[in-house]
Amino acid sequence: MAVLVKTEAFAGEWELGPEQVRAALGALGSRGLVGFDVRQGGYFHRVLPFDLSSIDRMHPRLVDAKALVAENLVRLLTGSDDPRVIAEVPGTGVTHRVQELNDDAWRCTCQWFTKYQGKRGLCKHILATQIVAQRLSEV
């Protein structure tokens, strides 16, 4: 039998409200990482088989971003002393400007970003810039 997560106990441990914990567990449940036992009224840890090779099929913009990186097309414009990342990344017939606003917010001049403003995931230009910036920070 699976060990159930006691929402209230977990909330107290992490100094969150029970509704915040339920929302987080619901999000994990939608990804198959947590199950809900209806009879016992609690959440439990669950791991579904996951095919890592399916990641590329699920994230075509990530595939395109990796191609931009592999072709060395991301040009960082900021130096190592600037904490923000600014880059130029070629698009179709135009060069896009990618800018890190803070740790969680990015902006790009491409149509995808202009249309969705990050609400449907990051564009390939931002993803490629993040990959390059991460690699440089690890050196």
Tab-separated table of C-alpha atoms in Angstrom:
chain	number	residue	atom	x	y	z
A	1	MET	CA	0.000	0.000	0.000
A	2	ALA	CA	1.252	3.499	-0.881
A	3	VAL	CA	2.058	6.027	1.836
A	4	LEU	CA	-0.374	8.923	1.610
A	5	VAL	CA	0.726	12.537	1.767
A	6	LYS	CA	-1.121	14.307	4.554
A	7	THR	CA	-1.844	17.705	3.019
A	8	GLU	CA	-2.160	19.601	6.306
A	9	ALA	CA	1.018	18.082	7.763
A	10	PHE	CA	2.925	18.840	4.591
A	11	ALA	CA	1.554	22.392	4.557
A	12	GLY	CA	2.743	22.949	8.132
A	13	GLU	CA	6.186	21.530	7.394
A	14	TRP	CA	6.661	23.836	4.398
A	15	GLU	CA	4.800	26.844	5.846
A	16	LEU	CA	2.223	26.782	3.049
A	17	GLY	CA	-1.537	26.816	3.089
A	18	PRO	CA	-3.324	23.493	2.515
A	19	GLU	CA	-4.819	24.878	-0.718
A	20	GLN	CA	-1.319	25.679	-2.037
A	21	VAL	CA	-0.205	22.137	-1.272
A	22	ARG	CA	-3.307	20.674	-2.942
A	23	ALA	CA	-2.699	22.838	-6.032
A	24	ALA	CA	0.934	21.693	-6.214
A	25	LEU	CA	-0.050	18.048	-5.780
A	26	GLY	CA	-2.695	18.484	-8.462
A	27	ALA	CA	-0.082	19.848	-10.847
A	28	LEU	CA	2.205	16.907	-10.082
A	29	GLY	CA	-0.746	14.580	-10.591
A	30	SER	CA	-1.378	15.996	-14.059
A	31	ARG	CA	2.204	15.012	-14.909
A	32	GLY	CA	1.768	11.484	-13.584
A	33	LEU	CA	4.123	11.967	-10.628
A	34	VAL	CA	1.464	11.851	-7.928
A	35	GLY	CA	-1.694	9.788	-7.690
A	36	PHE	CA	-4.859	10.381	-5.689
A	37	ASP	CA	-6.529	7.598	-3.733
A	38	VAL	CA	-10.243	8.405	-3.821
A	39	ARG	CA	-11.199	5.949	-1.084
A	40	GLN	CA	-8.603	7.238	1.379
A	41	GLY	CA	-8.758	10.850	0.155
A	42	GLY	CA	-5.020	11.365	-0.102
A	43	TYR	CA	-2.157	11.758	-2.550
A	44	PHE	CA	0.633	9.240	-3.051
A	45	HIS	CA	3.925	9.172	-4.960
A	46	ARG	CA	3.698	7.496	-8.330
A	47	VAL	CA	6.246	7.113	-11.097
A	48	LEU	CA	4.952	6.329	-14.547
A	49	PRO	CA	7.234	4.849	-17.189
A	50	PHE	CA	8.676	7.730	-19.168
A	51	ASP	CA	10.423	7.410	-22.500
A	52	LEU	CA	13.208	10.022	-22.525
A	53	SER	CA	13.413	9.799	-26.306
A	54	SER	CA	9.907	11.295	-26.455
A	55	ILE	CA	11.115	14.639	-25.058
A	56	ASP	CA	12.155	15.932	-28.472
A	57	ARG	CA	8.761	15.039	-29.969
A	58	MET	CA	6.995	16.865	-27.139
A	59	HIS	CA	9.195	19.981	-27.391
A	60	PRO	CA	9.900	20.932	-31.011
A	61	ARG	CA	11.114	24.411	-29.995
A	62	LEU	CA	13.775	22.752	-27.830
A	63	VAL	CA	14.904	20.708	-30.849
A	64	ASP	CA	15.155	23.909	-32.886
A	65	ALA	CA	17.024	25.648	-30.050
A	66	LYS	CA	19.562	22.812	-29.853
A	67	ALA	CA	20.093	23.137	-33.614
A	68	LEU	CA	20.795	26.875	-33.236
A	69	VAL	CA	23.320	26.091	-30.505
A	70	ALA	CA	24.939	23.266	-32.513
A	71	GLU	CA	25.355	25.627	-35.478
A	72	ASN	CA	26.946	28.222	-33.146
A	73	LEU	CA	24.356	30.842	-34.114
A	74	VAL	CA	23.748	32.400	-30.683
A	75	ARG	CA	25.809	35.565	-30.236
A	76	LEU	CA	26.003	36.777	-26.639
A	77	LEU	CA	26.327	40.558	-26.382
A	78	THR	CA	26.994	40.860	-22.645
A	79	GLY	CA	30.244	40.225	-20.889
A	80	SER	CA	30.921	38.008	-17.904
A	81	ASP	CA	30.634	40.997	-15.540
A	82	ASP	CA	27.001	41.689	-16.562
A	83	PRO	CA	24.550	39.435	-14.695
A	84	ARG	CA	21.853	39.847	-17.384
A	85	VAL	CA	22.072	37.987	-20.654
A	86	ILE	CA	21.503	39.760	-23.964
A	87	ALA	CA	21.950	37.900	-27.230
A	88	GLU	CA	21.298	37.999	-30.951
A	89	VAL	CA	19.892	34.879	-32.562
A	90	PRO	CA	19.073	34.573	-36.256
A	91	GLY	CA	15.522	33.877	-37.356
A	92	THR	CA	14.001	33.600	-40.787
A	93	GLY	CA	15.296	36.668	-42.613
A	94	VAL	CA	15.848	38.656	-39.409
A	95	THR	CA	18.054	38.623	-36.315
A	96	HIS	CA	16.162	38.489	-33.035
A	97	ARG	CA	17.262	40.103	-29.813
A	98	VAL	CA	16.891	38.048	-26.655
A	99	GLN	CA	17.102	39.708	-23.262
A	100	GLU	CA	17.016	38.357	-19.735
A	101	LEU	CA	14.972	40.705	-17.585
A	102	ASN	CA	15.560	38.770	-14.353
A	103	ASP	CA	16.048	35.126	-13.351
A	104	ASP	CA	12.524	34.136	-14.391
A	105	ALA	CA	11.633	36.612	-17.134
A	106	TRP	CA	12.932	36.747	-20.684
A	107	ARG	CA	11.978	38.692	-23.794
A	108	CYS	CA	12.528	38.031	-27.499
A	109	THR	CA	11.640	40.033	-30.591
A	110	CYS	CA	10.328	37.003	-32.510
A	111	GLN	CA	6.692	36.474	-33.522
A	112	TRP	CA	6.225	33.489	-31.176
A	113	PHE	CA	7.178	35.519	-28.125
A	114	THR	CA	5.240	38.576	-29.283
A	115	LYS	CA	2.109	36.469	-29.766
A	116	TYR	CA	2.259	34.321	-26.614
A	117	GLN	CA	4.430	36.364	-24.194
A	118	GLY	CA	5.836	33.142	-22.701
A	119	LYS	CA	2.388	31.726	-21.857
A	120	ARG	CA	2.884	28.744	-24.204
A	121	GLY	CA	6.510	28.191	-23.306
A	122	LEU	CA	9.681	29.920	-24.345
A	123	CYS	CA	10.604	30.482	-27.980
A	124	LYS	CA	13.523	28.642	-29.563
A	125	HIS	CA	15.654	31.809	-29.460
A	126	ILE	CA	15.323	32.187	-25.690
A	127	LEU	CA	15.888	28.460	-25.153
A	128	ALA	CA	19.041	28.549	-27.304
A	129	THR	CA	20.328	31.610	-25.442
A	130	GLN	CA	19.697	29.933	-22.086
A	131	ILE	CA	21.609	26.834	-23.211
A	132	VAL	CA	24.613	28.889	-24.314
A	133	ALA	CA	24.570	31.090	-21.198
A	134	GLN	CA	24.312	28.014	-18.926
A	135	ARG	CA	27.267	26.369	-20.651
A	136	LEU	CA	29.372	29.503	-20.244
A	137	SER	CA	28.495	29.808	-16.561
A	138	GLU	CA	29.685	26.222	-16.001
A	139	VAL	CA	33.155	26.936	-17.417
